[in-house]
Coordinates of C-alpha atoms in Angstrom, one line a residue:
M1 CA 330.8 229.5 128.6
V2 CA 330.6 232.7 130.9
K3 CA 331.9 232.0 134.2
G4 CA 328.8 232.7 136.6
A5 CA 326.1 232.6 133.7
G6 CA 322.9 230.9 134.7
I7 CA 321.7 227.4 133.2
Y8 CA 319.4 229.1 131.0
S9 CA 322.2 231.5 129.8
R10 CA 323.7 230.8 126.2
G11 CA 326.6 232.3 127.7
G12 CA 327.5 234.2 124.7
P13 CA 327.9 238.0 124.7
G14 CA 325.1 240.4 124.3
I15 CA 321.6 240.9 126.0
G16 CA 318.3 239.2 124.9
H17 CA 318.3 239.0 121.1
M18 CA 321.8 241.4 120.4
A19 CA 324.6 239.7 119.5
W20 CA 328.1 241.5 119.6
T21 CA 331.5 240.4 117.6
N22 CA 334.6 241.8 118.8
Q23 CA 335.0 244.0 115.7
Q24 CA 331.6 245.9 116.8
L25 CA 332.5 246.0 120.5
A26 CA 335.2 248.2 119.4
R27 CA 333.5 250.1 117.0
G28 CA 330.5 250.3 119.6
K29 CA 327.8 249.1 117.2
E30 CA 325.2 246.7 117.9
V31 CA 324.0 243.7 115.8
F32 CA 320.7 242.3 115.9
K33 CA 320.2 238.4 115.1
K34 CA 318.1 237.7 112.2
R35 CA 314.7 236.5 113.6
V36 CA 313.1 233.6 112.0
C37 CA 309.4 233.6 111.3
Y38 CA 307.4 230.6 113.2
H39 CA 306.0 229.2 110.4
V40 CA 309.5 229.2 108.5
K41 CA 310.7 226.8 111.6
S42 CA 307.5 224.6 111.5
L43 CA 307.8 224.4 107.8
R44 CA 311.3 223.4 108.4
E45 CA 310.6 220.4 110.8
I46 CA 308.0 219.1 108.5
R47 CA 310.4 218.9 105.7
R48 CA 313.0 217.2 108.2
A49 CA 310.3 215.0 109.4
Q50 CA 309.1 214.0 105.6
K51 CA 312.5 213.0 104.6
Y52 CA 312.7 210.8 107.9
V53 CA 311.9 207.5 106.7
R54 CA 311.8 205.5 109.6
L55 CA 308.8 204.3 111.3
L56 CA 307.0 206.2 113.8
I57 CA 306.5 203.5 116.2
S58 CA 309.2 201.4 117.2
R59 CA 309.3 197.6 116.7
L60 CA 309.2 196.0 120.1
P61 CA 305.9 198.3 121.5
F62 CA 304.0 197.6 118.3
M63 CA 304.9 193.6 118.5
R64 CA 303.6 193.4 122.1
V65 CA 300.0 195.1 121.1
I66 CA 300.0 192.8 118.3
K67 CA 300.6 189.9 120.5
K68 CA 298.1 191.4 123.3
I69 CA 295.7 191.6 120.5
L70 CA 296.2 188.2 119.3
V71 CA 295.9 187.2 123.0
N72 CA 292.3 188.4 123.2
L73 CA 291.3 187.2 120.1
Y74 CA 292.5 184.0 121.0
S75 CA 290.5 184.1 124.1
M76 CA 287.3 185.1 122.7
M77 CA 287.7 182.1 120.0
K78 CA 288.4 179.7 122.9
T79 CA 291.4 178.2 121.4
T80 CA 294.9 177.5 122.3
S81 CA 296.0 176.1 119.2
F82 CA 297.5 179.3 118.0
I83 CA 299.1 180.9 121.2
N84 CA 302.9 180.1 120.3
V85 CA 302.7 181.7 116.3
E86 CA 306.1 183.4 115.3
W87 CA 305.8 186.1 113.3
Q88 CA 308.0 186.7 110.4
T89 CA 309.7 190.3 110.5
Q90 CA 308.7 191.1 107.0
A91 CA 305.1 190.4 108.5
L92 CA 305.5 192.5 111.1
L93 CA 307.0 195.7 109.3
C94 CA 304.1 195.3 106.6
L95 CA 301.1 195.3 109.5
Q96 CA 303.1 198.3 110.7
E97 CA 303.6 200.4 108.0
A98 CA 299.9 199.8 107.2
A99 CA 298.8 201.0 110.7
E100 CA 300.9 204.0 110.2
D101 CA 299.6 205.0 107.1
F102 CA 296.1 204.2 108.3
A103 CA 296.8 206.9 111.5
I104 CA 298.4 209.3 109.4
D105 CA 295.5 209.3 106.8
F106 CA 292.8 209.6 109.3
M107 CA 294.9 212.7 111.5
N108 CA 295.1 213.7 107.9
D109 CA 291.4 213.8 107.2
A110 CA 290.9 215.2 110.8
Y111 CA 292.8 218.1 110.2
F112 CA 290.9 218.5 107.0
Y113 CA 287.9 219.0 108.6
V114 CA 289.4 221.5 111.2
A115 CA 290.7 223.7 108.7
H116 CA 287.2 223.5 107.2
C117 CA 285.9 224.7 110.5
H118 CA 288.2 227.5 110.8
R119 CA 290.1 226.4 113.8
V120 CA 293.5 224.9 114.7
T121 CA 293.3 222.7 117.4
L122 CA 292.6 219.2 116.6
M123 CA 289.7 218.2 119.3
A124 CA 288.2 214.6 119.9
K125 CA 285.1 215.3 118.0
D126 CA 287.0 215.9 114.6
Y127 CA 287.8 212.2 114.9
V128 CA 284.5 211.2 115.6
I129 CA 283.1 213.0 112.6
V130 CA 285.9 211.5 110.4
S131 CA 284.8 208.4 111.6
R132 CA 281.2 208.9 110.7
L133 CA 282.3 210.1 107.1
R134 CA 284.6 207.1 106.3
Y135 CA 282.6 204.3 108.1
K136 CA 279.2 205.7 107.4
G137 CA 278.1 204.7 110.5
P138 CA 278.0 205.2 114.4
P139 CA 281.5 205.6 115.6
S140 CA 282.6 202.7 118.1
G141 CA 282.8 204.3 121.7
P142 CA 281.5 206.8 123.5
S143 CA 280.6 210.3 122.1

């Protein structure tokens, strides 16, 4: 890194988008770095995420949510016989994969609706419409 360079400096030669090599400095020529189009970068990130096969939600927080849901369910049922239930790891992983698949499909449907409306930004009303179309009833929660 160049001595005295700021924290946001790359420390390399050149100003802004120009890069200089020693040979070009000797010749007095400047070379511009090739700029990557924004959509190419986003497509590259999408491909990288598609190759990534791990789960999106980490296991421990998901397990905490499941246990909290079970405690609420058992309190509604007014029973204490299932409080110390132990889960198999395969059962939790299966439940987590199903939940992530549902969330991804739901968001994909919402993005299809966004594209249909010629918009880019996903809004809460898109989720409401997708839930109405999927389940053919009023959405749960405030609208």
